[in-house]
Amino acid sequence: MNMREAGLFALVALLIVGTGVVQGWNSALLILNMGLVSALMSLGVNLQWGFAGLFNVGIMGFVALGGLAVVIVSMPPVTEAWAAGGARALAGLALGAVTVVAAILAWRRMAKGRMRALAVAGLLVAGLLAYRAVMAPAVGAIEGVDPAVSGYLGGLGLPVLLAWPAGGLLAAGAAWIIGKTALGLRADYLAIATLGISEIVIAILKNEDWLTRGVKNVVGLPRPVPNEIDLQQDADFVARAADLGIDPVTASTLYIKAGYGLLFAAVLIVVLVLAQLALRSPWGRMMRAIRDNETAAAAMGKNITARHLQVFVLGSAVCGLAGAMMTTLDGQLTPSTYQPLRYTFLIWVMVIVGGSGNNFGAVLGGMLIWFLWVQVEPMGQWLLGIVTAPMPDGSWLKAHLLDGAAQMRLLTMGLVLLLVLRFSPRGLLPER
Amino acid sequence: MIDALNALVVLANFVIVPAVAYGAQLALGALGVTLIFAILRFTNIAHGDTMAFGAMITIFTTWGLQGAGISLGPLPTALLALPVGIAGTALLLLGTDRLIYRFYRAKKVAPVMLLIVSVGVMFVMNGLVRFIIGVDDQRFADGERFIISARTFRDLTGLDEGLAIRTTQGITVVTAVIVVAALFWFLDRTRTGKSMRAYSDNEDLALLSGINPERVVTITWILVAALATIAGVLYGLDKSFKPFTYFQLLLPVFAAAIVGGLGNPVGAIVGGFVIAFSEVGVTYAFKRVLEYLLPEALEPDGLVQLLGTDYKFAVSFAILVVVLIFRPTGLYRSTAA
């Protein structure tokens, strides 16, 4: 780590500590925790873009799949729903999978021609109709079970920490399927394809109520840390808080947030070390060779498509892991909050600003841009407050400008990205 | 026979008419994307927000005109405001080019770099639009609501089913036809249009024959501003204006451009209609059509809907993937090949 890296990381630390002093330590820890998650997402994207030059704008989809994994792994199963339609739903899913496999097999085995196209199309349509015929009653039965509180299958009831690797695995599986179809396309085609997939993932989360409760959200996800209320009733904890001169409520919230922070930091450090080892290894050099000149790398006997698939799956898995961590931190899965600007393009700003191809840069970008994303709104409000101060109260323009402060963050993120691209195109911490 | 006619009317009312209007809007959007790709050689992620910006300027002008008591009678006032919207958007795009894109063009960076730059532009434009007009729904359609309403149609024909054609749908199609005709005339017949095609086909040869690249780029941005604004306004008139939906239009618009073959204007139009008809057709419940066509015994119990309406993205996407796998250059030859 050189002076520049140390200085920039010190700056981020200073910004967060400053937030703690000015706005309170709860705000600071909130920024820190989501900053750590953002750093992890940005590490994942850096694997794909910085190492291998793959342009993935479907990050939101992988992050959301990570969130789905938390529900599937950690929520207690809803036994009535399983009894009502669980087996049938599983049969429906199996039927869907069989259809797809059969279509792929037909495509591979049959002779090229019109017959094959017709057979595959027929298989797919018949499979879709059969799937819906099996699935619809199951879905109706499951969603009918006490819809106000459950109306879905629930999960496996396993410890929530297991959901994090599961989120990575789920995202990796999805990435493998996507990569099989979309990799090998030109960069801009891959971009549009991944954008489309992420929208589909969100559409599924929003509409398949039997799986995710859809827009009714799954709330009250299990936590890897204790509850605030429990801590406040714990005599030991209250006594220790009193020793430090903090009231028990504040102390408990700080304790919980710090707990999340430590967990996240541990995961981030592990992934960062692995990414750093990968970058320095022959594998990392091969990746960068492929990125810089595919033809030359292919001529050296490297299998471009397989390597691309590999790194695409790895990077997406990291994004899924981060998504699972984020949903755990939120304590709920709210499919309608997934927006591409926030969960795809903002991560891209982090990677580019931090320095693509540099793992430390990705982490720095994640933390720094997340800080900006959170703090630009109050800063904008403050700025517009000064600008509008001379205007008469109740004037239309004043009210409008103050309302608009919330939108300042998009504008700022765009400007930051454009400025970095123009004046420091390799990012704050350039690749070495 | 009457049953068949009724079935046809239901189909026209719920599938054909909406899909034609939507297809025309997508086609105009895709034409903008395809022009940028052909001349400036990059995929512009900010296109959806360009459409929103153009629509926003037009909405403000419309409100101004409405306030001044000026209207077009049965037609929406927004048509009168269109030129202002186009001019405003053209200024924005030319300013963006001057400040941002020109620098990278001079350095001849890779297309994917320009794509990333356009992500930054998208953020700024999106922020601008939300900052100026807010995030809420805005309705600005006025004038006559229907060319023919369902009731008039029923009275006129004596059929059980009605066919409603909204004014905005009619205007969309008429405007789109005029715009596309004018664009093709411009590209095929005028000197400037020919120089643009030459530049698109082979940049070096075009430069050697004395074509001024900066002029070609300027004209491209102006055309893109016009196409994006018109597409944005027509979409807003037909549905409603909301910044976020315009961002989401990006996917079907790109799907249309790619399905047709990026860089090919004819392809963009065909692609627009392919996407629109599939989206509407796959998510429409055909129960009522089939009720008229099939004998009572065979009538379907379900809605006969292949996919829920929320999965319309999936349709654009599925078509996109199928085309990319089986015909990577699109239905028509793409300049990308």
Short mmCIF file of C-alpha atoms in Angstrom, two decimals, chain A residues 23-171:
data_model
loop_
_atom_site.label_atom_id
_atom_site.label_comp_id
_atom_site.label_asym_id
_atom_site.label_seq_id
_atom_site.Cartn_x
_atom_site.Cartn_y
_atom_site.Cartn_z
CA GLN A 23 -24.53 13.65 12.84
CA GLY A 24 -24.13 11.02 15.54
CA TRP A 25 -22.48 7.61 15.62
CA ASN A 26 -25.59 5.76 14.53
CA SER A 27 -25.51 7.58 11.17
CA ALA A 28 -21.80 6.97 10.85
CA LEU A 29 -22.18 3.24 11.46
CA LEU A 30 -25.09 3.06 9.00
CA ILE A 31 -22.90 4.61 6.32
CA LEU A 32 -20.01 2.34 7.26
CA ASN A 33 -22.10 -0.84 7.06
CA MET A 34 -23.68 -0.08 3.71
CA GLY A 35 -20.31 1.23 2.54
CA LEU A 36 -18.78 -2.17 3.32
CA VAL A 37 -21.56 -3.92 1.40
CA SER A 38 -21.12 -1.51 -1.51
CA ALA A 39 -17.40 -2.13 -1.47
CA LEU A 40 -18.09 -5.85 -1.77
CA MET A 41 -20.45 -5.34 -4.73
CA SER A 42 -17.89 -3.12 -6.36
CA LEU A 43 -15.23 -5.80 -5.82
CA GLY A 44 -17.48 -8.26 -7.63
CA VAL A 45 -17.97 -5.92 -10.57
CA ASN A 46 -14.26 -5.20 -10.59
CA LEU A 47 -13.62 -8.92 -11.04
CA GLN A 48 -15.74 -8.85 -14.18
CA TRP A 49 -14.82 -5.47 -15.60
CA GLY A 50 -11.41 -4.70 -14.14
CA PHE A 51 -9.96 -8.20 -14.56
CA ALA A 52 -11.74 -9.42 -17.64
CA GLY A 53 -13.38 -6.45 -19.35
CA LEU A 54 -16.90 -7.86 -19.18
CA PHE A 55 -19.56 -5.17 -19.19
CA ASN A 56 -22.30 -6.40 -16.83
CA VAL A 57 -25.20 -4.04 -16.15
CA GLY A 58 -27.30 -6.67 -14.44
CA ILE A 59 -25.78 -6.24 -10.99
CA MET A 60 -29.19 -5.42 -9.53
CA GLY A 61 -30.45 -8.88 -10.49
CA PHE A 62 -27.62 -10.70 -8.71
CA VAL A 63 -27.96 -8.50 -5.64
CA ALA A 64 -31.68 -9.26 -5.54
CA LEU A 65 -31.03 -12.99 -5.89
CA GLY A 66 -28.78 -12.73 -2.85
CA GLY A 67 -31.70 -11.16 -1.02
CA LEU A 68 -33.98 -13.98 -2.16
CA ALA A 69 -31.50 -16.50 -0.77
CA VAL A 70 -31.84 -14.94 2.69
CA VAL A 71 -35.59 -15.55 2.59
CA ILE A 72 -35.24 -19.09 1.28
CA VAL A 73 -32.54 -20.12 3.72
CA SER A 74 -33.41 -18.36 6.93
CA MET A 75 -37.18 -17.87 7.18
CA PRO A 76 -39.07 -20.59 9.03
CA PRO A 77 -41.09 -22.80 6.67
CA VAL A 78 -44.83 -22.14 6.50
CA THR A 79 -46.06 -25.68 7.11
CA GLU A 80 -49.68 -25.07 6.08
CA ALA A 81 -48.51 -23.60 2.77
CA TRP A 82 -46.24 -26.58 2.17
CA ALA A 83 -49.14 -28.89 2.93
CA ALA A 84 -51.46 -26.87 0.69
CA GLY A 85 -49.34 -26.82 -2.41
CA GLY A 86 -45.68 -27.33 -1.68
CA ALA A 87 -45.30 -30.67 -3.43
CA ARG A 88 -47.28 -29.49 -6.41
CA ALA A 89 -45.20 -26.33 -6.70
CA LEU A 90 -42.00 -28.38 -6.62
CA ALA A 91 -43.44 -30.67 -9.29
CA GLY A 92 -44.27 -27.61 -11.38
CA LEU A 93 -40.74 -26.28 -11.07
CA ALA A 94 -39.33 -29.69 -11.96
CA LEU A 95 -41.59 -29.80 -15.00
CA GLY A 96 -40.31 -26.37 -16.03
CA ALA A 97 -36.71 -27.50 -15.67
CA VAL A 98 -37.41 -30.71 -17.63
CA THR A 99 -38.97 -28.65 -20.43
CA VAL A 100 -35.94 -26.42 -20.74
CA VAL A 101 -33.52 -29.35 -20.67
CA ALA A 102 -35.61 -31.22 -23.23
CA ALA A 103 -35.65 -28.19 -25.51
CA ILE A 104 -31.89 -27.82 -25.25
CA LEU A 105 -31.38 -31.54 -25.90
CA ALA A 106 -33.72 -31.44 -28.89
CA TRP A 107 -31.77 -28.50 -30.21
CA ARG A 108 -28.47 -30.30 -29.85
CA ARG A 109 -29.55 -33.73 -31.08
CA MET A 110 -31.89 -33.01 -33.97
CA ALA A 111 -30.68 -32.23 -37.46
CA LYS A 112 -30.61 -28.61 -38.44
CA GLY A 113 -33.67 -27.38 -40.25
CA ARG A 114 -37.24 -26.26 -39.98
CA MET A 115 -38.28 -29.46 -38.18
CA ARG A 116 -35.88 -28.74 -35.34
CA ALA A 117 -37.06 -25.15 -34.91
CA LEU A 118 -40.69 -26.30 -34.87
CA ALA A 119 -39.98 -29.11 -32.43
CA VAL A 120 -38.12 -26.86 -30.02
CA ALA A 121 -40.75 -24.13 -30.20
CA GLY A 122 -43.51 -26.71 -29.74
CA LEU A 123 -41.72 -28.25 -26.76
CA LEU A 124 -41.30 -24.86 -25.14
CA VAL A 125 -44.91 -23.75 -25.62
CA ALA A 126 -46.32 -27.10 -24.52
CA GLY A 127 -43.96 -27.10 -21.55
CA LEU A 128 -45.01 -23.57 -20.58
CA LEU A 129 -48.71 -24.48 -20.76
CA ALA A 130 -48.16 -27.68 -18.76
CA TYR A 131 -46.05 -25.78 -16.23
CA ARG A 132 -48.79 -23.24 -15.77
CA ALA A 133 -51.46 -25.92 -15.50
CA VAL A 134 -49.54 -27.64 -12.70
CA MET A 135 -48.33 -24.47 -11.06
CA ALA A 136 -51.47 -22.32 -11.02
CA PRO A 137 -53.48 -24.36 -8.46
CA ALA A 138 -50.39 -24.77 -6.28
CA VAL A 139 -49.72 -21.04 -6.37
CA GLY A 140 -53.36 -20.29 -5.59
CA ALA A 141 -53.34 -22.70 -2.65
CA ILE A 142 -50.06 -21.39 -1.23
CA GLU A 143 -50.97 -17.76 -1.60
CA GLY A 144 -54.36 -18.47 -0.01
CA VAL A 145 -52.77 -19.55 3.28
CA ASP A 146 -53.23 -16.60 5.60
CA PRO A 147 -52.21 -14.03 2.95
CA ALA A 148 -51.94 -11.16 5.42
CA VAL A 149 -48.99 -12.68 7.27
CA SER A 150 -47.62 -15.46 5.08
CA GLY A 151 -49.14 -16.61 1.80
CA TYR A 152 -45.80 -18.04 0.72
CA LEU A 153 -43.77 -21.16 1.27
CA GLY A 154 -41.36 -19.62 3.72
CA GLY A 155 -37.79 -20.84 3.90
CA LEU A 156 -35.71 -23.64 5.33
CA GLY A 157 -35.34 -22.11 8.77
CA LEU A 158 -31.53 -22.40 8.77
CA PRO A 159 -29.14 -19.92 10.45
CA VAL A 160 -29.08 -16.64 8.55
CA LEU A 161 -25.31 -16.61 8.14
CA LEU A 162 -25.66 -19.68 5.91
CA ALA A 163 -27.77 -17.49 3.62
CA TRP A 164 -24.76 -15.41 2.67
CA PRO A 165 -22.84 -18.13 0.84
CA ALA A 166 -26.20 -19.40 -0.41
CA GLY A 167 -26.84 -15.96 -1.92
CA GLY A 168 -23.50 -16.19 -3.65
CA LEU A 169 -24.32 -19.67 -4.95
CA LEU A 170 -27.76 -18.63 -6.21
CA ALA A 171 -26.30 -15.65 -8.03
#
